[in-house]
Coordinates of C-alpha atoms and ligand atoms in Angstrom, one line a residue:
X1 CA -83.6 124.1 -73.1
X2 CA -86.2 126.2 -71.3
X3 CA -89.7 126.3 -72.8
X4 CA -91.7 129.5 -73.1
X5 CA -95.2 130.0 -74.3
X6 CA -95.9 132.8 -76.9
X7 CA -99.6 133.4 -77.4
X8 CA -100.1 129.9 -75.9
X9 CA -97.7 128.3 -78.4
X10 CA -94.9 126.5 -76.7
X11 CA -91.3 126.9 -78.0
X12 CA -88.0 125.7 -76.6
X13 CA -85.1 128.2 -76.9
X14 CA -81.7 128.6 -75.5
X15 CA -81.6 130.5 -72.2
X16 CA -80.6 134.1 -72.8
X17 CA -82.5 134.3 -76.1
X18 CA -84.2 137.6 -76.5
X19 CA -88.0 137.4 -76.3
X20 CA -88.1 139.3 -79.6
X21 CA -86.0 136.6 -81.3
X22 CA -88.0 133.8 -79.7
X23 CA -91.2 135.3 -81.1
X24 CA -89.6 135.3 -84.6
X25 CA -89.0 131.6 -84.2
X26 CA -92.8 131.0 -84.0
X27 CA -93.4 133.3 -86.9
X28 CA -94.5 136.4 -84.9
X29 CA -92.7 139.6 -86.1
X30 CA -92.5 142.1 -83.2
X31 CA -92.5 145.7 -84.5
X32 CA -89.2 147.4 -83.5
X33 CA -87.0 150.4 -84.4
X34 CA -84.0 150.5 -82.2
X35 CA -83.2 146.8 -82.1
X36 CA -80.6 145.4 -84.5
X37 CA -78.9 142.1 -84.1
X38 CA -75.4 143.6 -84.4
X39 CA -75.9 146.5 -82.0
X40 CA -76.1 146.8 -78.3
X41 CA -79.8 146.8 -77.2
X42 CA -80.9 150.1 -75.8
X43 CA -84.7 149.9 -75.7
X44 CA -85.3 153.5 -76.6
X45 CA -88.1 153.3 -79.1
X46 CA -90.5 151.2 -76.9
X47 CA -92.2 149.8 -80.0
X48 CA -91.5 146.1 -79.1
X49 CA -93.5 146.0 -75.9
X50 CA -95.1 142.6 -75.0
X51 CA -97.2 141.4 -72.1
X52 CA -95.3 138.9 -69.8
X53 CA -97.5 136.9 -67.4
X54 CA -96.7 137.9 -63.8
X55 CA -95.0 141.2 -64.7
X56 CA -96.9 144.4 -63.6
X57 CA -95.9 146.4 -66.7
X58 CA -95.3 145.7 -70.4
X59 CA -91.7 144.7 -71.1
X60 CA -89.4 145.5 -74.1
X61 CA -88.9 142.2 -75.9
X62 CA -85.6 143.5 -77.3
X63 CA -84.0 143.5 -73.9
X64 CA -85.9 140.8 -72.0
X65 CA -84.2 137.4 -72.1
X66 CA -85.5 133.9 -71.6
X67 CA -84.4 132.6 -68.1
X68 CA -82.9 129.2 -67.7
X69 CA -85.1 126.3 -66.7
X70 CA -85.0 125.1 -63.1
X71 CA -82.5 122.3 -62.7
X72 CA -85.1 119.9 -61.1
X73 CA -87.6 120.5 -63.9
X74 CA -86.0 121.2 -67.3
X75 CA -89.3 120.9 -69.1
X76 CA -91.0 123.7 -67.1
X77 CA -92.6 126.6 -68.9
X78 CA -90.4 129.5 -67.7
X79 CA -92.2 132.4 -69.3
X80 CA -95.6 133.2 -70.9
X81 CA -95.6 136.0 -73.4
X82 CA -98.6 137.6 -75.1
X83 CA -98.1 139.9 -78.1
X84 CA -101.7 140.5 -79.0
X85 CA -103.4 141.8 -75.8
X86 CA -105.4 145.1 -75.8
X87 CA -102.6 146.6 -73.5
X88 CA -100.0 145.8 -76.2
X89 CA -102.1 147.2 -79.0
X90 CA -102.7 150.4 -76.9
X91 CA -99.0 150.7 -76.2
X92 CA -98.0 150.4 -79.8
X93 CA -100.6 152.9 -80.9
X94 CA -99.4 155.3 -78.2
X95 CA -95.7 154.9 -79.2
X96 CA -96.6 155.5 -82.9
X97 CA -98.4 158.7 -81.9
X98 CA -95.4 159.9 -80.0
X99 CA -93.0 159.0 -82.8
X100 CA -95.1 160.8 -85.4
X101 CA -95.5 164.0 -83.3
X102 CA -92.7 165.8 -85.1
X103 CA -92.4 163.6 -88.1
X104 CA -93.3 165.5 -91.3
X105 CA -95.8 164.1 -93.7
X106 CA -93.3 164.2 -96.6
X107 CA -93.6 160.6 -97.7
X108 CA -94.3 161.7 -101.3
X109 CA -90.7 163.1 -101.5
X110 CA -89.0 160.8 -99.1
X111 CA -86.5 158.1 -100.4
X112 CA -87.6 155.7 -97.7
X113 CA -91.3 155.7 -98.8
X114 CA -92.2 152.2 -99.8
X115 CA -89.7 150.6 -97.4
X116 CA -90.3 152.7 -94.3
X117 CA -91.0 151.1 -90.9
X118 CA -92.9 154.2 -89.8
X119 CA -95.3 153.8 -92.7
X120 CA -95.6 150.1 -92.2
X121 CA -96.1 150.2 -88.4
X122 CA -98.3 153.3 -88.6
X123 CA -100.6 151.4 -90.9
X124 CA -100.5 148.2 -88.9
X125 CA -100.5 149.5 -85.3
X126 CA -101.1 153.2 -85.4
X127 CA -104.3 154.9 -84.4
X128 CA -104.9 156.7 -87.7
X129 CA -105.3 160.1 -86.0
X130 CA -103.1 162.7 -84.6
X131 CA -103.8 165.0 -81.7
X132 CA -100.8 167.2 -82.4
X133 CA -101.9 170.8 -82.8
X134 CA -98.6 172.5 -82.1
X135 CA -96.2 173.5 -84.9
X136 CA -93.8 170.7 -85.7
X137 CA -90.1 171.0 -85.1
X138 CA -88.2 172.0 -88.3
X139 CA -84.6 171.5 -89.4
X140 CA -83.0 172.1 -92.8
X141 CA -81.4 169.0 -94.3
X142 CA -77.6 168.7 -93.7
X143 CA -74.8 167.1 -95.7
X144 CA -72.8 164.8 -93.5
X145 CA -70.0 164.9 -96.1
X146 CA -70.2 163.8 -99.7
X147 CA -71.9 160.4 -99.1
X148 CA -74.7 161.0 -96.5
X149 CA -77.5 163.6 -96.1
X150 CA -79.5 163.8 -92.9
X151 CA -83.0 165.1 -92.7
X152 CA -83.5 165.5 -88.9
X153 CA -87.2 166.2 -89.2
X154 CA -87.7 162.6 -89.9
X155 CA -85.5 161.1 -87.1
X156 CA -87.1 159.1 -84.4
X157 CA -84.0 158.9 -82.3
X158 CA -83.6 155.2 -82.3
X159 CA -79.8 155.7 -82.2
X160 CA -79.0 152.8 -84.5
X161 CA -76.8 155.0 -86.6
X162 CA -75.0 156.4 -83.6
X163 CA -74.3 152.9 -82.2
X164 CA -73.1 151.7 -85.6
X165 CA -70.4 154.4 -85.8
X166 CA -69.4 153.7 -82.3
X167 CA -69.6 149.9 -82.1
X168 CA -69.1 148.7 -85.7
X169 CA -67.3 151.2 -87.9
X170 CA -65.5 152.7 -84.8
X171 CA -65.2 156.3 -85.9
X172 CA -67.9 157.6 -83.6
X173 CA -68.7 160.4 -86.0
X174 CA -72.4 160.5 -85.0
X175 CA -73.8 161.6 -81.7
X176 CA -77.0 162.7 -80.1
X177 CA -77.1 166.3 -79.1
X178 CA -79.5 168.4 -76.9
X179 CA -82.5 167.0 -75.0
X180 CA -86.3 166.7 -75.1
X181 CA -88.0 167.9 -78.3
X182 CA -84.7 169.5 -79.4
X183 CA -82.9 166.1 -79.4
X184 CA -81.0 165.7 -82.7
X185 CA -78.6 163.3 -84.3
X186 CA -75.6 165.1 -85.6
X187 CA -71.9 164.8 -86.2
X188 CA -69.3 166.1 -83.7
X189 CA -68.3 169.6 -84.7
X190 CA -66.2 169.6 -87.9
X191 CA -66.6 165.9 -88.6
X192 CA -68.2 164.4 -91.6
X193 CA -68.8 160.7 -92.5
X194 CA -66.4 160.9 -95.5
X195 CA -63.6 159.1 -93.7
X196 CA -65.9 156.2 -92.8
X197 CA -65.5 153.4 -95.5
X198 CA -68.7 151.8 -94.2
X199 CA -70.8 155.0 -93.9
X200 CA -73.5 153.8 -96.4
X201 CA -74.7 151.2 -93.9
X202 CA -76.3 154.0 -91.7
X203 CA -78.7 154.6 -94.6
X204 CA -79.8 150.9 -94.5
X205 CA -79.9 151.0 -90.7
X206 CA -82.1 154.1 -90.4
X207 CA -85.6 152.8 -90.3
X208 CA -87.3 156.1 -91.3
X209 CA -85.5 157.9 -94.1
X210 CA -83.7 160.5 -91.9
X211 CA -80.3 159.3 -93.2
X212 CA -80.2 159.2 -97.0
X213 CA -77.6 158.3 -99.6
X214 CA -76.3 161.3 -101.6
X215 CA -76.0 159.0 -104.5
X216 CA -79.5 157.5 -104.4
X217 CA -81.4 160.5 -103.1
X218 CA -84.4 161.4 -105.2
X219 CA -83.2 159.1 -108.0
X220 CA -85.9 156.3 -107.9
X221 CA -89.1 155.4 -106.1
X222 CA -88.3 152.1 -104.5
X223 CA -91.5 150.4 -105.6
X224 CA -90.4 150.6 -109.2
X225 CA -87.2 148.7 -108.4
X226 CA -86.9 144.9 -108.7
X227 CA -84.6 143.2 -106.3
X228 CA -82.5 140.3 -107.5
X229 CA -80.2 138.3 -105.2
X230 CA -76.6 138.8 -106.2
X231 CA -73.1 139.0 -104.7
X232 CA -70.6 141.7 -104.2
X233 CA -67.6 141.0 -106.6
X234 CA -65.2 143.2 -104.7
X235 CA -63.9 140.8 -102.1
X236 CA -63.2 137.1 -101.8
X237 CA -66.1 136.9 -99.2
X238 CA -68.6 137.4 -102.1
X239 CA -71.0 139.2 -99.7
X240 CA -74.6 138.6 -100.6
X241 CA -76.4 141.8 -101.9
X242 CA -79.7 142.8 -103.3
X243 CA -79.2 144.2 -106.8
X244 CA -82.1 146.7 -107.3
X245 CA -82.7 147.4 -110.9
X246 CA -85.2 149.1 -113.2
X247 CA -85.2 150.0 -116.9
X248 CA -82.3 147.6 -117.6
X249 CA -80.1 149.6 -115.2
X250 CA -78.9 148.9 -111.7
X251 CA -79.7 151.7 -109.3
X252 CA -78.3 150.4 -106.0
X253 CA -76.8 147.5 -104.1
X254 CA -77.8 146.7 -100.6
X255 CA -76.6 144.0 -98.1
X256 CA -78.6 140.8 -98.1
X257 CA -77.8 139.4 -94.7
X258 CA -77.8 135.6 -94.4
X259 CA -79.1 134.0 -91.2
X260 CA -76.3 133.3 -88.8
X261 CA -73.6 134.9 -90.9
X262 CA -72.5 138.1 -89.2
X263 CA -70.1 139.0 -92.0
X264 CA -73.0 139.5 -94.3
X265 CA -74.7 142.2 -92.3
X266 CA -72.8 145.2 -93.8
X267 CA -71.0 146.0 -97.0
X268 CA -68.3 148.7 -97.6
X269 CA -69.0 151.8 -99.6
X270 CA -66.7 150.6 -102.3
X271 CA -68.8 147.4 -102.7
X272 CA -72.0 149.6 -102.6
X273 CA -70.8 151.9 -105.3
X274 CA -69.8 149.1 -107.6
X275 CA -73.3 148.9 -109.1
X276 CA -72.2 151.5 -111.7
X277 CA -70.0 149.1 -113.5
X278 CA -73.1 147.1 -114.5
X279 CA -74.7 150.0 -116.4
X280 CA -73.3 149.9 -120.0
X281 CA -72.8 153.5 -121.3
X282 CA -71.2 152.5 -124.6
X283 CA -72.3 150.3 -127.4
X284 CA -71.4 146.7 -126.7
X285 CA -68.3 145.6 -128.7
X286 CA -68.7 143.1 -131.5
X287 CA -66.7 140.0 -131.9
X288 CA -63.5 140.9 -133.7
X289 CA -60.5 139.1 -135.3
X290 CA -57.3 141.0 -136.1
X291 CA -59.1 144.3 -135.6
X292 CA -62.1 143.6 -137.9
X293 CA -65.6 142.3 -137.1
X294 CA -65.7 138.6 -137.3
X295 CA -68.0 135.6 -136.7
X296 CA -67.4 133.2 -133.8
X297 CA -66.9 130.5 -136.4
X298 CA -64.0 132.4 -137.9
X299 CA -62.5 133.0 -134.5
X300 CA -62.9 129.3 -133.6
X301 CA -61.3 128.3 -136.9
X302 CA -58.3 130.6 -136.2
X303 CA -58.0 129.2 -132.6
X304 CA -58.1 125.6 -133.9
X305 CA -55.4 126.3 -136.5
X306 CA -53.1 128.0 -133.9
X307 CA -52.1 124.8 -132.0
X308 CA -52.1 123.9 -128.3
X309 CA -54.3 126.2 -126.2
X310 CA -53.8 127.4 -122.6
X311 CA -56.5 129.3 -120.8
X312 CA -56.1 132.1 -118.2
X313 CA -59.2 132.6 -116.1
X314 CA -59.5 135.5 -113.8
X315 CA -61.1 134.4 -110.6
X316 CA -63.7 137.1 -110.6
X317 CA -66.1 135.2 -112.8
X318 CA -68.5 132.4 -112.0
X319 CA -67.8 128.7 -111.6
X320 CA -69.8 127.7 -114.8
X321 CA -67.6 130.1 -116.7
X322 CA -64.5 128.6 -115.1
X323 CA -65.6 125.1 -115.9
X324 CA -66.5 125.8 -119.6
X325 CA -63.4 127.9 -120.2
X326 CA -61.2 125.1 -118.8
X327 CA -62.6 122.8 -121.5
X328 CA -60.7 124.8 -124.1
X329 CA -57.3 124.0 -122.5
X330 CA -55.3 121.4 -124.4
X331 CA -54.2 119.8 -121.1
X332 CA -55.4 120.0 -117.5
X333 CA -52.2 121.8 -116.4
X334 CA -52.7 124.5 -119.0
X335 CA -55.4 126.3 -116.8
X336 CA -53.9 129.4 -115.2
X337 CA -55.6 131.7 -112.7
X338 CA -55.3 135.5 -112.7
X339 CA -56.4 138.4 -110.6
X340 CA -54.3 139.9 -107.8
X341 CA -56.4 142.7 -106.4
X342 CA -56.5 143.2 -102.7
X343 CA -58.4 145.7 -100.5
X344 CA -57.5 147.2 -97.1
X345 CA -59.1 145.5 -94.1
X346 CA -60.6 148.1 -91.9
X347 CA -63.1 146.0 -90.0
X348 CA -61.5 142.6 -89.3
X349 CA -64.7 141.4 -87.7
X350 CA -66.5 141.7 -91.0
X351 CA -63.7 141.6 -93.5
X352 CA -62.0 138.3 -92.7
X353 CA -59.7 138.4 -95.8
X354 CA -58.0 141.1 -97.8
X355 CA -58.2 139.0 -101.0
X356 CA -60.2 140.9 -103.7
X357 CA -60.7 137.9 -106.0
X358 CA -64.2 136.7 -105.3
X359 CA -64.0 133.2 -106.9
X360 CA -60.4 132.3 -106.5
X361 CA -61.4 129.2 -104.6
X362 CA -64.0 128.1 -107.3
X363 CA -61.3 128.5 -110.0
X364 CA -58.7 126.7 -108.0
X365 CA -61.2 123.8 -107.4
X366 CA -61.5 123.6 -111.2
X367 CA -57.8 123.2 -111.8
X368 CA -56.7 126.8 -112.3
X369 CA -53.3 127.6 -110.9
X370 CA -52.8 131.1 -109.5
X371 CA -49.4 132.7 -109.4
X372 CA -48.1 130.6 -112.3
X373 CA -48.3 133.1 -115.2
X374 CA -44.5 133.2 -115.4
X375 CA -44.5 129.5 -116.2
X376 CA -47.1 130.1 -118.9
X377 CA -45.0 132.9 -120.5
X378 CA -42.0 130.5 -120.6
X379 CA -44.2 127.8 -122.3
X380 CA -45.5 130.2 -124.8
X381 CA -42.0 131.5 -125.6
X382 CA -40.7 127.9 -125.9
X383 CA -43.5 127.1 -128.4
X384 CA -45.1 124.5 -126.2
X385 CA -48.3 126.6 -126.1
X386 CA -49.3 128.4 -129.3
X387 CA -52.7 130.0 -128.4
X388 CA -53.9 131.6 -125.2
X389 CA -57.5 132.4 -124.2
X390 CA -57.9 135.1 -121.6
X391 CA -61.0 135.7 -119.4
X392 CA -60.2 139.1 -118.1
X393 CA -61.5 142.2 -116.1
X394 CA -59.0 145.0 -116.0
X395 CA -60.4 146.2 -112.6
X396 CA -58.9 143.1 -110.8
X397 CA -55.4 142.9 -112.2
X398 CA -52.5 145.0 -111.0
X399 CA -50.2 146.9 -113.5
X400 CA -47.6 144.1 -113.0
X401 CA -50.0 141.3 -113.7
X402 CA -51.5 143.2 -116.7
X403 CA -48.0 143.7 -118.1
X404 CA -47.2 139.9 -117.7
X405 CA -50.5 139.0 -119.4
X406 CA -49.6 141.4 -122.2
X407 CA -46.2 139.7 -122.7
X408 CA -48.0 136.3 -122.9
X409 CA -50.5 137.5 -125.5
X410 CA -47.7 139.1 -127.5
X411 CA -45.6 135.9 -127.5
X412 CA -48.5 133.6 -128.5
X413 CA -49.2 133.1 -132.1
X414 CA -52.9 133.5 -131.4
X415 CA -54.7 135.1 -128.5
X416 CA -58.4 135.5 -127.7
X417 CA -59.7 137.9 -125.0
X418 CA -63.1 137.4 -123.4
X419 CA -64.1 140.7 -121.7
X420 CA -67.2 142.6 -120.6
X421 CA -65.7 145.9 -121.6
X422 CA -62.7 146.1 -123.9
X423 CA -59.5 146.9 -122.1
X424 CA -56.1 147.8 -123.5
X425 CA -55.1 144.2 -122.9
X426 CA -58.1 142.8 -124.7
X427 CA -57.5 145.1 -127.7
X428 CA -54.0 143.8 -128.0
X429 CA -55.3 140.2 -128.4
X430 CA -55.7 138.7 -131.9
X431 CA -59.4 138.2 -131.3
X432 CA -62.1 139.5 -128.8
X433 CA -65.5 138.2 -127.8
X434 CA -67.8 140.3 -125.7
X435 CA -69.2 138.6 -122.6
X436 CA -72.1 139.2 -120.2
X437 CA -71.5 141.0 -116.9
X438 CA -72.4 139.4 -113.5
X439 CA -75.7 141.3 -113.6
X440 CA -76.5 139.9 -117.1
X441 CA -76.1 136.2 -116.2
X442 CA -76.8 133.6 -113.5
X443 CA -73.9 131.7 -112.0
X444 CA -72.3 130.9 -108.6
X445 CA -69.0 131.4 -106.8
X446 CA -67.2 129.6 -104.0
X447 CA -66.0 132.3 -101.6
X448 CA -63.0 132.5 -99.4
X449 CA -64.7 130.5 -96.6
X450 CA -65.8 127.8 -99.0
X451 CA -69.5 128.9 -99.1
X452 CA -71.3 128.5 -102.3
X453 CA -73.0 131.8 -103.3
X454 CA -75.3 132.2 -106.3
X455 CA -76.1 135.3 -108.2
X456 CA -79.0 135.8 -110.6
X457 CA -79.5 137.5 -113.9
X458 CA -81.0 141.0 -113.5
X459 CA -80.2 142.9 -116.8
X460 CA -80.7 142.0 -120.4
X461 CA -77.4 141.8 -122.2
X462 CA -77.0 143.8 -125.5
X463 CA -77.6 141.8 -128.7
X464 CA -74.5 139.8 -129.6
X465 CA -73.1 139.7 -126.0
X466 CA -73.1 136.1 -124.6
X467 CA -72.1 134.2 -121.5
X468 CA -68.7 132.5 -121.4
X469 CA -70.3 129.0 -121.6
X470 CA -72.3 130.0 -124.7
X471 CA -69.1 131.3 -126.5
X472 CA -67.1 128.3 -125.4
X473 CA -69.8 126.0 -126.8
X474 CA -69.3 127.6 -130.2
X475 CA -65.6 127.5 -130.0
X476 CA -65.4 123.9 -128.8
X477 CA -67.7 122.9 -131.7
X478 CA -64.6 123.0 -133.8
X479 CA -63.3 119.4 -133.9
X480 CA -59.7 119.9 -132.9
X481 CA -60.8 121.5 -129.6
X482 CA -63.6 119.1 -128.8
Ligands
SF4_1 S1 -81.1 159.2 -88.0 FE1 -82.3 157.3 -88.4 S2 -81.0 155.7 -87.5 FE2 -80.2 157.6 -86.7 S3 -81.3 157.9 -84.8 FE3 -82.5 159.0 -86.3 S4 -84.0 157.5 -87.0 FE4 -82.5 156.3 -85.9
FES2 S1 -86.9 147.7 -80.4 FE1 -87.3 147.3 -78.3 S2 -87.4 149.2 -77.4 FE2 -86.9 149.6 -79.5

């Protein structure tokens, strides 16, 4: 591997590595706007300039690559880079001044404030003054459909959003129109971003708050939000996300890219919008037995008296929940898996499966058999299984699967449903116990590719709502089930 020196620190990197990435490897973060690891480099913003020994002008580190070492001297230093010279500092201050020429000082009402690269770099590298005396260019904000709003006054023309729609999502809805100070990012005539199922990613990609989410716009100042690592539950990939919450409510979900995992760079709009399910609007249900409020002891007693127990675990819950629920089954082969939701694959590069059951693999590893509910129904009807415990989320079962589960509950002499929000199926069970949502507990899943992904508790569950392991501990305390 060739060696390069960055501010006199030697580092060995693969030939072809971008200088910007090599700098990161030694802990030097180069300011940048237009660079993004998933997009073609275009070097339009000029913010990432560095000094390379022997080159007459500063070079853009997002497009300059490390050359291979000479064959006869593989240890040779092939490049010397300086990121802290007066020329680099001057260039950064100059670029910031240019970028801010037409940028409005509307940080107090801008959604990006607090996580804005213009704010950060202006503070770190800007001159602190403006020589702009002319009137700034003005546009009125525009809706790019129902999901995205553009405020062109803020745009610095990095073209990340345009390249995303061309290179990643493929619709090419966005383009750059006009020239010079009239340059503007816009949609082709008559187009919106509504047809783009990944449109929300342009908001994350925009470094300056020009593209905003209709849903999140003016809703929260980001510095009030606490970010908790979580996962998206809407695909078997279990994409890592940041769950941003405040006041015991989730306000948004954002991708949480993992190093070296390209599929974690973007999430679909459906996954992004799923935060709403975590915000409880109704009072949490109380434990019930035959339609009346009941203690967990009474439910455990009724379960014990019923006879051999089978469990049905929907693969959308965590592995701890799967493990503990499985302990209730009278035999190892009485663990059944449920959940048959799929989603359309529109970006095969990022959506490597259409399976919508996030922890199918984790449940299978714990002995749950998927696609065998018909067998369970036969056992219940034959009296070999008398009681059924169902861990269920109505969002992830088709009408056919829900109907089959309904038949199983009806045929069993005792049934217990564990649900976050009561569904028609849960209400048909003999007993119900309210459980925590994924935002109210910490657990982990094993995704479609076999990766272990953890998610952490962000919200406080209502009083009386407990995790699956906590309920199962109570139920299993009854001797016959222990
Ligand atoms: S709207 Fe944002 S992402 Fe798009 S070109 Fe302008 S600054 Fe870049
Ligand atoms: S990040 Fe290199 S020129 Fe924009």
